[in-house]
Coordinates of C-alpha atoms and ligand atoms in Angstrom, one line a residue:
Chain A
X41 CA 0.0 0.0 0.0
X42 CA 2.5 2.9 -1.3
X43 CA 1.3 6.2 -1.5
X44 CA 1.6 8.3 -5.0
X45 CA 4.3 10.7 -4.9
X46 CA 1.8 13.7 -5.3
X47 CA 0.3 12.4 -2.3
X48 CA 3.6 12.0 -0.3
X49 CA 4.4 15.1 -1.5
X50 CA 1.4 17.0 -0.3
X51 CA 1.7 15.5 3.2
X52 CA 5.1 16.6 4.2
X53 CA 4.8 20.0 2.4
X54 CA 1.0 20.8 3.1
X55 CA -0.2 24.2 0.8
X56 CA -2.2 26.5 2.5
X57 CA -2.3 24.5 6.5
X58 CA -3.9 26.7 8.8
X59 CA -7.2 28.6 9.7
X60 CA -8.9 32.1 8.5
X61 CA -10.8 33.8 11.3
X62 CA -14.3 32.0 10.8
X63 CA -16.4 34.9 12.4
X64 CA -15.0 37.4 9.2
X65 CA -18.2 37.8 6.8
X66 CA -15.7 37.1 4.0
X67 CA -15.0 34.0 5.4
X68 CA -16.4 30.5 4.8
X69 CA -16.0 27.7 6.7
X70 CA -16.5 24.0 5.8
X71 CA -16.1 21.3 8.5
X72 CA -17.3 17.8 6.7
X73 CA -16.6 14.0 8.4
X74 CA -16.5 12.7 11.7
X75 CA -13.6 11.6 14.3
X76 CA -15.4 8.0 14.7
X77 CA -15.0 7.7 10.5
X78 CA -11.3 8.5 11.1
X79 CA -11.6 11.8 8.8
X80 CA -12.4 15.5 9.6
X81 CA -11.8 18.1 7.0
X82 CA -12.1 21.8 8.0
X83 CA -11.6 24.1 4.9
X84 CA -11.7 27.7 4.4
X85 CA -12.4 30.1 1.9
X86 CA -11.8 33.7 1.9
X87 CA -14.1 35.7 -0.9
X88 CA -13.7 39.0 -2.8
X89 CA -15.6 39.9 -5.5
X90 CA -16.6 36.5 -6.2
X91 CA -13.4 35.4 -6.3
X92 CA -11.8 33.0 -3.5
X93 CA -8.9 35.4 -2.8
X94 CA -7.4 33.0 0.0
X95 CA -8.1 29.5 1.4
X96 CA -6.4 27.2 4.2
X97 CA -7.1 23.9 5.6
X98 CA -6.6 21.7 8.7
X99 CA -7.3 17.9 8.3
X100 CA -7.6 15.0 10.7
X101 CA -6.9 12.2 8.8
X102 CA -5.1 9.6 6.9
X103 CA -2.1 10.8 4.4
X104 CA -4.7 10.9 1.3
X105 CA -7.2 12.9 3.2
X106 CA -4.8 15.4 4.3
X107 CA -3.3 15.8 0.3
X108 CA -7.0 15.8 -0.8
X109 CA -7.5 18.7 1.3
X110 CA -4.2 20.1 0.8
X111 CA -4.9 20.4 -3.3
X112 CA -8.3 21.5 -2.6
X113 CA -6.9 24.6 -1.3
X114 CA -4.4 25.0 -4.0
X115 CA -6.4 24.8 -6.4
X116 CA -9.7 26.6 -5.3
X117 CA -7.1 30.0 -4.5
X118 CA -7.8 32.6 -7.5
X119 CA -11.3 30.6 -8.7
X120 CA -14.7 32.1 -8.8
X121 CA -17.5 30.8 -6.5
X122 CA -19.0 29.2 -9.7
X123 CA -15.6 27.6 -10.5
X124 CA -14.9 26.4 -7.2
X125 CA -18.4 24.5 -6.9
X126 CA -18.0 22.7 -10.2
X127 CA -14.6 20.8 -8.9
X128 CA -15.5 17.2 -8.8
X129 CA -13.9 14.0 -6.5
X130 CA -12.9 12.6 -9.5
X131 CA -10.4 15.3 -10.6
X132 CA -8.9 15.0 -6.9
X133 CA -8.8 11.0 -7.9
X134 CA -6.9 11.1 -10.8
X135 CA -4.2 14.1 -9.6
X136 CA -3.5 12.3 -6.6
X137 CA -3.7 8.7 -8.2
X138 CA -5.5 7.9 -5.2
X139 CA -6.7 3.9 -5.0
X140 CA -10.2 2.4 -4.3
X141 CA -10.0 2.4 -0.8
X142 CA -8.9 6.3 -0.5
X143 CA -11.4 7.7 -2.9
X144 CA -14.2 8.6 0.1
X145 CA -11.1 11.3 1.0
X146 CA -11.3 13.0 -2.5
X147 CA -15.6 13.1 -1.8
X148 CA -14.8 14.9 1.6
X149 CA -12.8 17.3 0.2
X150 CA -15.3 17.9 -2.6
X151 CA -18.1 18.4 0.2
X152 CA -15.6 20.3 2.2
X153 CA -15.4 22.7 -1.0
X154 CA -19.2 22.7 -1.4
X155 CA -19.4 23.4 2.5
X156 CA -17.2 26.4 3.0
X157 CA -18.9 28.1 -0.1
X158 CA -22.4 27.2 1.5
X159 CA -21.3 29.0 4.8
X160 CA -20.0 32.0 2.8
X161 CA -23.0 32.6 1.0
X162 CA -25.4 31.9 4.1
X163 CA -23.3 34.6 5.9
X164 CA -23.8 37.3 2.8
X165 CA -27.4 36.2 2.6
X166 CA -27.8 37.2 6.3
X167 CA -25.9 40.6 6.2
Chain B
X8 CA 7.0 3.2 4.1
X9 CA 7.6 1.6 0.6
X10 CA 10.0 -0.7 2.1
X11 CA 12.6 -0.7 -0.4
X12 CA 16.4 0.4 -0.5
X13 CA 15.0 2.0 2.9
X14 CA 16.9 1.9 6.1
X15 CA 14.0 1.0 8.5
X16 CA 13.6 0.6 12.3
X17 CA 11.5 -2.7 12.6
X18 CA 8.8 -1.7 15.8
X19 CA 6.5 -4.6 14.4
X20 CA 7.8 -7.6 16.3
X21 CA 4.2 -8.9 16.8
X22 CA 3.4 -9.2 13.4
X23 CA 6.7 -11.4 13.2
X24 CA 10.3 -11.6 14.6
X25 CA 12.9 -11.8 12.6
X26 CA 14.7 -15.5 12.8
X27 CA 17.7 -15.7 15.2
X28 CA 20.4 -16.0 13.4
X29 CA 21.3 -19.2 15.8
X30 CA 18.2 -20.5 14.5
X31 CA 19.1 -20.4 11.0
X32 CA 22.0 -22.1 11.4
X33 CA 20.4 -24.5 13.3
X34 CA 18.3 -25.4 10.1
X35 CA 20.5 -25.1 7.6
X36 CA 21.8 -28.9 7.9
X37 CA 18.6 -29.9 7.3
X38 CA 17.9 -28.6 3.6
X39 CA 20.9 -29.8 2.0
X40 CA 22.7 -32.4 3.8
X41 CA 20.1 -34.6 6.2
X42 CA 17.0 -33.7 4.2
X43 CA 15.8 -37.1 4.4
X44 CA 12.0 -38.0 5.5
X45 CA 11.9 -38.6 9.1
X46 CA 9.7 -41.8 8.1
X47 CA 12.2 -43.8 6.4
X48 CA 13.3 -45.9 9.0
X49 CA 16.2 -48.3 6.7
X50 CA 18.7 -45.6 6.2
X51 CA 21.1 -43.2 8.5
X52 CA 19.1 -39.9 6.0
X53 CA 16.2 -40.3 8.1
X54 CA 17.2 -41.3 11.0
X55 CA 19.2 -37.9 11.0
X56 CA 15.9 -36.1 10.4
X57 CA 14.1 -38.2 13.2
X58 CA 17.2 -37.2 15.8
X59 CA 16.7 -33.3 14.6
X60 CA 12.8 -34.0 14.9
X61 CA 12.9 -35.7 18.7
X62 CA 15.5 -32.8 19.7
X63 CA 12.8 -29.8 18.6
X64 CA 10.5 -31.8 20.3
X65 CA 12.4 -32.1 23.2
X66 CA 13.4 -28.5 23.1
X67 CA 9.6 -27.4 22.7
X68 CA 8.5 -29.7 25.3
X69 CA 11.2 -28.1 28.1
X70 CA 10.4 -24.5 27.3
X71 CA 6.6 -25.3 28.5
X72 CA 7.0 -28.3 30.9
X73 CA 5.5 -30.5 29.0
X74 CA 6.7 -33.9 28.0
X75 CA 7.9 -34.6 24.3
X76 CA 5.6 -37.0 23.6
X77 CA 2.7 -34.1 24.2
X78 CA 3.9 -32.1 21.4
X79 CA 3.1 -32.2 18.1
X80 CA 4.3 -30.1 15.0
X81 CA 2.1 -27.9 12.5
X82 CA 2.1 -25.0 10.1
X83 CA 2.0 -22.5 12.4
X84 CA 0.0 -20.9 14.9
X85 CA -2.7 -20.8 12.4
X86 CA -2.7 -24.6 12.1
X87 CA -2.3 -25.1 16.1
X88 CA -5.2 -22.7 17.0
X89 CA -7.3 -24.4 14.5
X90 CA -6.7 -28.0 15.2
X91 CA -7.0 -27.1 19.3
X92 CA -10.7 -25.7 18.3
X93 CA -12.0 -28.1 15.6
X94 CA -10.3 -31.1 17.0
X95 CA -11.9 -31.0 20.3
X96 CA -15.3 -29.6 19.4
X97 CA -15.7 -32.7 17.1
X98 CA -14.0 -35.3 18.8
X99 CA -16.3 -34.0 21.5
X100 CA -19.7 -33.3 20.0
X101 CA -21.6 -36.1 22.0
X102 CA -20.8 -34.7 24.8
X103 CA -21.9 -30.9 24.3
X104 CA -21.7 -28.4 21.9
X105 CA -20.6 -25.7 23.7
X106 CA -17.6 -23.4 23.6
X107 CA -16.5 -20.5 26.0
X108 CA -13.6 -18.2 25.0
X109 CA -13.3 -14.3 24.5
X110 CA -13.9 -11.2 22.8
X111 CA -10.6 -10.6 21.7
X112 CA -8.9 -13.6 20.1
X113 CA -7.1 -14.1 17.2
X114 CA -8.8 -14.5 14.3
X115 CA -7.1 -17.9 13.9
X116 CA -9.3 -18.8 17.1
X117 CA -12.0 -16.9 16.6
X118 CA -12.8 -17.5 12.6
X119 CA -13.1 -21.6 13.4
X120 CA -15.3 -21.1 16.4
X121 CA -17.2 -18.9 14.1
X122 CA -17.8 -21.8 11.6
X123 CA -18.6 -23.8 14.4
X124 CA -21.6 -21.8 15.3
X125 CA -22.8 -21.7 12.0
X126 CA -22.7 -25.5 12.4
X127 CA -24.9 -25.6 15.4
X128 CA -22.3 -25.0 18.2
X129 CA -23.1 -22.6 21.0
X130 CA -20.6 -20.3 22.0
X131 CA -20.2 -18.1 25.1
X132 CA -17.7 -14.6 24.1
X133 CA -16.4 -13.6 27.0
X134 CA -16.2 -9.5 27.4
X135 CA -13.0 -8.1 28.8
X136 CA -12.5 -4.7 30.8
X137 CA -11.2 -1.9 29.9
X138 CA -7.3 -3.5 30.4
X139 CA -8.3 -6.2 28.1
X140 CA -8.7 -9.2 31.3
X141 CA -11.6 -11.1 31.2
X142 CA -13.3 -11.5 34.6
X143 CA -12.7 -15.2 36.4
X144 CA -16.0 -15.4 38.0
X145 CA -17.6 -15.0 34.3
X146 CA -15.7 -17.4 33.2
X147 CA -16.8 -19.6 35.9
X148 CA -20.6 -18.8 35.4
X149 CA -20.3 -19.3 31.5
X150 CA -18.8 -23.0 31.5
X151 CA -22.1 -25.5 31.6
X152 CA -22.7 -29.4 31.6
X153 CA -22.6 -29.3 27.8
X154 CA -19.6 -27.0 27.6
X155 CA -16.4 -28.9 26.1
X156 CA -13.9 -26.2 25.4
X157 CA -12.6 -22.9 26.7
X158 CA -10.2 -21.2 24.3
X159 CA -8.8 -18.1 25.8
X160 CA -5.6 -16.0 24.3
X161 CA -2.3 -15.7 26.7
X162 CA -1.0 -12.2 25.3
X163 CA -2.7 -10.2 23.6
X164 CA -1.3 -9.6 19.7
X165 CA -2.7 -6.0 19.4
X166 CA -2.5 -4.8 23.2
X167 CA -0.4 -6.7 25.0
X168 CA -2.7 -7.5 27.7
X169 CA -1.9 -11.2 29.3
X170 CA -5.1 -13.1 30.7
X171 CA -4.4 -14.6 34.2
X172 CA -4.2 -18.1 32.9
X173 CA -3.0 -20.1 35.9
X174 CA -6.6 -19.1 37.3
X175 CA -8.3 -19.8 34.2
X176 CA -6.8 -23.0 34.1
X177 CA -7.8 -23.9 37.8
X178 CA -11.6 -22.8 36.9
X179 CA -11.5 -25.2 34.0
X180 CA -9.8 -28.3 35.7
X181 CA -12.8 -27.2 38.7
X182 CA -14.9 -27.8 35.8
X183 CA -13.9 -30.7 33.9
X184 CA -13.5 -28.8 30.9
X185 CA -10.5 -29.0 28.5
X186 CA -8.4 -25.8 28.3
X187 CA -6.5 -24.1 25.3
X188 CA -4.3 -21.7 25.5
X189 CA -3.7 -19.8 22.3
X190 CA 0.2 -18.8 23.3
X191 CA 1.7 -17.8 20.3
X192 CA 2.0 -14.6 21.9
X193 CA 5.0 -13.9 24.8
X194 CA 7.0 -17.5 25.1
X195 CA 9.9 -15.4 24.3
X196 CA 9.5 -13.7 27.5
X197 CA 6.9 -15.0 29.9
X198 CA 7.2 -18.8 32.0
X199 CA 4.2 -20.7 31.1
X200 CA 4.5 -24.3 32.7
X201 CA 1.0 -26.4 31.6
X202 CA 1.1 -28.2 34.6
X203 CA 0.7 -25.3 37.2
X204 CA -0.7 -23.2 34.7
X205 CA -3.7 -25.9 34.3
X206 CA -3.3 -25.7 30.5
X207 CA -4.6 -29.0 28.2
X208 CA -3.7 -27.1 24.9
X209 CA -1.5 -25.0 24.2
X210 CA -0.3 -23.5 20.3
X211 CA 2.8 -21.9 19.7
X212 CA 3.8 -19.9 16.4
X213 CA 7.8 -20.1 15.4
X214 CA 7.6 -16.8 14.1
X215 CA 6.3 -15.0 17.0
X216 CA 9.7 -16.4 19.0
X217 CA 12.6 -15.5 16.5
X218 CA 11.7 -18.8 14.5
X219 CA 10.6 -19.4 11.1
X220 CA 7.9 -18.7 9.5
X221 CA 5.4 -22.1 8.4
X222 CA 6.0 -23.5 11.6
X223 CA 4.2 -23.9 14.5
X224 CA 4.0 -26.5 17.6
X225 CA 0.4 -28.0 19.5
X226 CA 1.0 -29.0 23.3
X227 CA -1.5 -32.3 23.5
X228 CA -2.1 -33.1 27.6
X229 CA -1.5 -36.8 27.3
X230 CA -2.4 -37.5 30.9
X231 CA -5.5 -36.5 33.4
X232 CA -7.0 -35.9 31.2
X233 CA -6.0 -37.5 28.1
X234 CA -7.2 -34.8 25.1
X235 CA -8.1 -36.4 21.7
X236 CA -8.2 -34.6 19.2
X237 CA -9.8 -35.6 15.4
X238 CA -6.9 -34.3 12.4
X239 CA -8.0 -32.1 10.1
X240 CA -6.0 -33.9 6.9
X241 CA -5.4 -37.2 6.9
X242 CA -2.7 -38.7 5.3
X243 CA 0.8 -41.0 6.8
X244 CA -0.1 -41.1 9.7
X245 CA 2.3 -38.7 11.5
X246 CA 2.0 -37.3 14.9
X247 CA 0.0 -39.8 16.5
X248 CA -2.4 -39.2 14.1
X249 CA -3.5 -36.4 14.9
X250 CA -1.4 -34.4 12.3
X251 CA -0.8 -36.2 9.5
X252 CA 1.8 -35.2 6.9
X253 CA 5.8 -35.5 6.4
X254 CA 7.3 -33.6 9.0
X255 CA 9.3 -30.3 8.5
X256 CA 12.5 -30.8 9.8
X257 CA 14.5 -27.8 9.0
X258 CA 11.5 -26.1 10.3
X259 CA 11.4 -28.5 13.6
X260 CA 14.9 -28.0 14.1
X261 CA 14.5 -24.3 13.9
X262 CA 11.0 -24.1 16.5
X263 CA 13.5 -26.3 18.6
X264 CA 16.3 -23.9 18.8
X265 CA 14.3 -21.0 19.0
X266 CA 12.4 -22.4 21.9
X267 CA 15.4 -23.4 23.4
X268 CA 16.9 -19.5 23.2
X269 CA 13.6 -18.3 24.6
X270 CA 14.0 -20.7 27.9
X271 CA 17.7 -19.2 28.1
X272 CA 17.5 -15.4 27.4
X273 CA 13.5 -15.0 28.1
X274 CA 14.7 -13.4 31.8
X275 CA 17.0 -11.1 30.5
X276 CA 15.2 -10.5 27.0
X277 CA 12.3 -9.3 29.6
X278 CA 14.0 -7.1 31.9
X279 CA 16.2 -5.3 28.7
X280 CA 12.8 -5.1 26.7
X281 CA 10.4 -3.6 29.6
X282 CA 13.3 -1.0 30.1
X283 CA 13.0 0.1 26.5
X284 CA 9.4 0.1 25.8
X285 CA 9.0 1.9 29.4
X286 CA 11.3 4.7 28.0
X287 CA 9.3 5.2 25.0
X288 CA 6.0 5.2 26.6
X289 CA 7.0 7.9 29.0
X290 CA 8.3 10.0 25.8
X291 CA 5.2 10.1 24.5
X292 CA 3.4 10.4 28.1
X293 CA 5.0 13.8 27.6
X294 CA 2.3 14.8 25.0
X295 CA -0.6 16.0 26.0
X296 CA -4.1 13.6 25.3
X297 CA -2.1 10.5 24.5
X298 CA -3.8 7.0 26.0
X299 CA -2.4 3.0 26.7
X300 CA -4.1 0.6 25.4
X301 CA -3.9 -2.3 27.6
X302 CA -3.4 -3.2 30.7
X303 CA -0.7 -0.8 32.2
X304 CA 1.5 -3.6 34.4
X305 CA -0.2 -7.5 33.2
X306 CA 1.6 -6.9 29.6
X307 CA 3.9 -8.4 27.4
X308 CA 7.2 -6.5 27.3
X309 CA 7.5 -5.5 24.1
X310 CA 3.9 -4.1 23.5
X311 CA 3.3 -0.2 23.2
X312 CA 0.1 0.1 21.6
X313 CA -0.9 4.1 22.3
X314 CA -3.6 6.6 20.7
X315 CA -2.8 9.7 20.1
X316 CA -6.0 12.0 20.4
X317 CA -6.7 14.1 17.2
X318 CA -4.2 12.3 15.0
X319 CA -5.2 9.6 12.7
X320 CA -3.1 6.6 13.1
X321 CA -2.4 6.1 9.5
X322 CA -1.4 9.7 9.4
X323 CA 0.6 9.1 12.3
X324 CA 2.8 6.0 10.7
X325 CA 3.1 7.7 7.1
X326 CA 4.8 11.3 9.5
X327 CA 8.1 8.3 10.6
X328 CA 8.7 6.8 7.4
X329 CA 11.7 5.5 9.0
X330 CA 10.0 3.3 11.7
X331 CA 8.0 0.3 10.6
X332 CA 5.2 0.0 12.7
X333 CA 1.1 -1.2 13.0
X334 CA -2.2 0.5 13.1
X335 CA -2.9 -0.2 16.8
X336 CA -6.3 -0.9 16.1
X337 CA -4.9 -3.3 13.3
X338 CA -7.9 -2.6 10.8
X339 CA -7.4 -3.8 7.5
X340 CA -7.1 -1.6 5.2
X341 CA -9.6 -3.0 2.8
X342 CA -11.9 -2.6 5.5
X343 CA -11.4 0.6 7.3
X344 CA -13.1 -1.1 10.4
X345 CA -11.2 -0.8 13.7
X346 CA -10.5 -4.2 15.4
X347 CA -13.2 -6.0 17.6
X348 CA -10.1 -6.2 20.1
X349 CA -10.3 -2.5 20.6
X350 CA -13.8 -2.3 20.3
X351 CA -14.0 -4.9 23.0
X352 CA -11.9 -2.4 25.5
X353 CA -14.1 -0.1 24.7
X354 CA -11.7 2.6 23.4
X355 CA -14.0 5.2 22.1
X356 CA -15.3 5.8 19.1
X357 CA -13.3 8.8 18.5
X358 CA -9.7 7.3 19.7
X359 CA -10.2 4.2 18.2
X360 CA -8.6 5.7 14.8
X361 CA -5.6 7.5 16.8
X362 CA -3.7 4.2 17.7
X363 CA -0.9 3.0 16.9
X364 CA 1.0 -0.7 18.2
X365 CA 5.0 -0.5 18.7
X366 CA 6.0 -3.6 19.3
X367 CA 9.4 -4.2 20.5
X368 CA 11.9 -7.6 20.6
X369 CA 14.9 -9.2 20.9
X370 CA 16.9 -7.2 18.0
X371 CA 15.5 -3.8 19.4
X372 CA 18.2 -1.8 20.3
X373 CA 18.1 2.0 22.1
X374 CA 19.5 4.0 19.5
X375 CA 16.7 2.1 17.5
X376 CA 14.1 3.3 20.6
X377 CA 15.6 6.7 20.6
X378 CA 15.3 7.1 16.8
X379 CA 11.2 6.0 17.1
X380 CA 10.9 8.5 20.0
X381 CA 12.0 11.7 17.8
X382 CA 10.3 10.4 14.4
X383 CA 7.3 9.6 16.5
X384 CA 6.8 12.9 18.5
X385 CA 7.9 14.6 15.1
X386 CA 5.4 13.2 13.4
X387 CA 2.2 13.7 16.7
X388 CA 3.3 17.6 16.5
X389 CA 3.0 18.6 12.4
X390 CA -0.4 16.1 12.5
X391 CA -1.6 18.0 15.6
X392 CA -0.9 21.6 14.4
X393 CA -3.0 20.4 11.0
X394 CA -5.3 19.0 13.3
X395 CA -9.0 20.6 13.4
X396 CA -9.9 18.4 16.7
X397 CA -6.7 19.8 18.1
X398 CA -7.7 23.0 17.5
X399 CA -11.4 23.0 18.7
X400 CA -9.8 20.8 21.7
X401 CA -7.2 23.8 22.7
X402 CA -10.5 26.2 22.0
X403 CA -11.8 24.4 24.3
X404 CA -15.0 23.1 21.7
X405 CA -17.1 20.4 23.4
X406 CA -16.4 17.6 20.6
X407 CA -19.5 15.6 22.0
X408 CA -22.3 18.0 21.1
X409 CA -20.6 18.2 17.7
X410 CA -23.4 17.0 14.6
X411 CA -20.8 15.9 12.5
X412 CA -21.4 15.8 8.8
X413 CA -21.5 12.6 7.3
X414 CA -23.0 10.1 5.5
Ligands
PLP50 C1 -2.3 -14.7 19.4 C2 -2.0 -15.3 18.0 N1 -2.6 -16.5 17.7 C3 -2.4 -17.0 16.5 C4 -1.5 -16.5 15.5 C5 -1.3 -17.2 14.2 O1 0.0 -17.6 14.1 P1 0.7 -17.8 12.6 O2 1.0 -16.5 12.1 O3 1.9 -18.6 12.9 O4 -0.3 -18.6 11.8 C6 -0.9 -15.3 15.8 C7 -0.1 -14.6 14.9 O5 -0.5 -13.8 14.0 C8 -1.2 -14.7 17.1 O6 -0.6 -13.5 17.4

């Protein structure tokens, strides 16, 4: 059971580890998975314009979820909202090479995506 | 982590040992020089493999104080567990159908008394507390007039934990019922004498002890009571008949000298190993939020089986790509499913993930112990800082009234 070098990589040189202050209206925050599945994703988004200016990420997990998460961020920084929702588990899949067993990681990540954008727009709704 | 061209630290001694190299010389003889069939009793070829064959025996016997007539040679621990269970529960089926043993065997154990209760057998699983020990006075209420086995594990492979078997053994002579011990698990360190230990079968694994691998040894009480046992193949009659098949002998000759290494160094070995898995416990007792699994004294020396709260264990393993180690709750990872021996203790839902099993031996060395430490405490303080339990944990978040999102 090796890992892909992408996902090696990712795991000992995280992009974008860390936390954006969640109570900032131009923050969204995702939090998707559970401790007793053995994954928690938390990703953040940070929105200007329509345009995900920032994002970070803190993962509890197992070395695919944390490089799942870890490209989620890369790649959702500079994206529009619209762009951003339209990533799919699959791409994560085949970037990562991830196997059978790991691809519920690239799912959370997608929902992890989907949730951070949800929180962002609930908070401009509400304003 | 891939293995290869790697320099690793070997911290998985309980998934197997490597072979002493006194051991392998001890076999070597026996592939290309006396390789004859222990059977053939018209030439000096196997009565060389006989001599190697009684000597194992004898050596196997001594380190269990048994008698060499009461042991007989299999497989592996696989073989010995499996025999131990279907061989009593059918030689045996007039007088009851019922088995007692415990919620956290080896599969080896527990897979054939599974087929047995899909073939009408009733079976009693004993729960354990939160240190992995069963309780003596449940044992006692559990064996009935029917019951004809009770199979319980010495160590533990994934915790450690060693069941009090001297008592268990006294219950089930009390009883009249015939006792296995599934001891493939801590020969190399612990005394087990059948006799004051009350212990009818016992199976033994070479590769657990710094043997080989494929072979494995089945203590069979000979006297009050006599056990029978019905084979599992049939064949040449080998083995009193009980295991039938042309003996191993390079393999025999190896359990023999690994057992008799065991009976020699198991004192020291103990005292040396305790020492060093001691030192790297309290390293990690230095972190905050990280939990033994197991029973913190009744253990097997070389087994460190921790969770780290709010790191993943997988996570945890691929952070020290030097050290080769275990998930401690040893799911497959086909599965994903965390042990039944961890959820028998009862480790929570949450921590059951975090675990990881160091398991220490003969060859482990402190600079080796040292090296884990730092890789290992590395590795717990990146995961933790990329943690987002850690995080709500130091906010001080109640985890519980979490709704977590999932399917
Ligand atoms: C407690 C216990 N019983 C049985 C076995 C099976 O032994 P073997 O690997 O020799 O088949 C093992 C080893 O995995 C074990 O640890």
């Amino acid at each position: 059971m090796a890992y892909s070098n992408k996902v090696v990589d990712h795991f000992d040189n995280p992009r974008n580890m860390g936390s954006l202050d969640k109570s900032s209206d131009e923050v969204g925050t995702g939090i998707v998975g559970a401790p007793e599945c053995g994954d928690v994703m938390k990703l953040q988004i940070q929105v200007e314009n329509d345009r995900i200016v920032d994002a970070k990420f803190k993962t509890f997990g197992c070395g695919s979820a944390i490089a799942s998460s870890s490209l989620a961020t890369e790649w959702v920084k500079g994206m529009t909202i619209a762009e951003a929702v339209a990533i799919k588990n699959t791409d994560i899949v085949e970037e990562l090479a991830l196997p059978p067993v790991k691809i519920h990681c690239s799912v959370l990540a997608e929902e992890a995506i989907k949730a951070a954008i949800e929180d962002y727009q609930s908070k401009q709704a509400s304003k | 982590m891939t293995g290869t061209g790697q320099q690793l630290y070997y911290f998985d001694n309980y998934a197997s040992t490597r072979t002493d190299p006194r051991v392998v010389e001890a076999m070597l003889p026996y592939f290309s020089e006396r390789y004859g069939n222990s059977n053939s009793r018209s030439h000096g070829f196997g009565w060389a493999a006989e001599e190697a064959i009684d000597l194992g025996r004898e050596r196997v016997a001594n380190l269990i104080g048994a008698k060499a007539a009461e042991v007989l040679f299999t497989s592996g621990g696989t073989e010995s567990c499996n025999l131990a269970v279907f061989g009593v529960a059918r030689m045996y089926a007039e007088k009851g159908k019922h088995i007692v043993t415990t919620a956290v065997e080896h599969r080896a154990v527990m897979d054939p008394i599974r087929a047995l209760e899909r073939e009408g057998w009733e079976v009693t699983y004993l729960p354990v507390d939160q240190t992995g020990l069963i309780d003596i006075d449940a044992l006692k209420g559990a064996i009935r007039d029917d019951t004809t086995l009770v199979s319980v594990i010495f160590g533990n492979n994934e915790i450690g934990t060693i069941q009090d078997s001297a008592a268990i053994g006294a219950v089930c002579k009390e009883k009249g019922v015939i006792f296995h011990l599934d001891a493939c698990m801590g020969l190399d360190t612990e005394v087990i004498d059948v006799d004051a230990h009350g212990v009818d079968l016992l199976s033994m694994s070479g590769h657990k002890i710094y043997g080989p691998k494929g072979i494995g040894a089945l203590y069979v009480r000979r006297r009050r009571p006599r056990v029978r046992l019905q084979p599992m193949m049939l064949g040449g009659g080998q083995e009193r008949g009980m295991r039938h098949g042309t003996l191993n002998t390079p393999g025999i000759a190896g359990m023999g000298m690994a057992a008799e290494l065991c009976r020699l160094e198991r004192d020291a070995d103990k005292v040396r190993m305790t020492a060093l898995r001691d030192r790297m416990y309290k390293a990690f007792m230095e972190l905050d939020e990280v939990y033994l699994n197991g029973h913190p004294t009744q253990r097997l020396p070389g087994a460190l089986n921790v969770s780290f709260n709010f790191i993943e264990g997988e996570s945890l393993m691929m952070g020290m790509p030097d050290i080769a180690v275990s998930s401690g709750s040893a799911c497959t990872s086909a599965t994903l499913e965390p042990s039944h021996v961890m959820r028998a203790l009862g480790v929570g839902e949450d921590l059951v993930h975090t675990s990881i099993r160091f398991s220490l031996g003969r060859f482990t060395t402190a600079a080796e112990v040292d090296h884990a430490i730092e890789q290992c405490m590395g590795s717990a303080n990146k995961l933790r800082d990329m943690s987002p339990l850690w995080e709500m944990f130091k906010e001080g978040v109640d985890m519980s009234t979490i709704e977590w999102k999932h399917d």
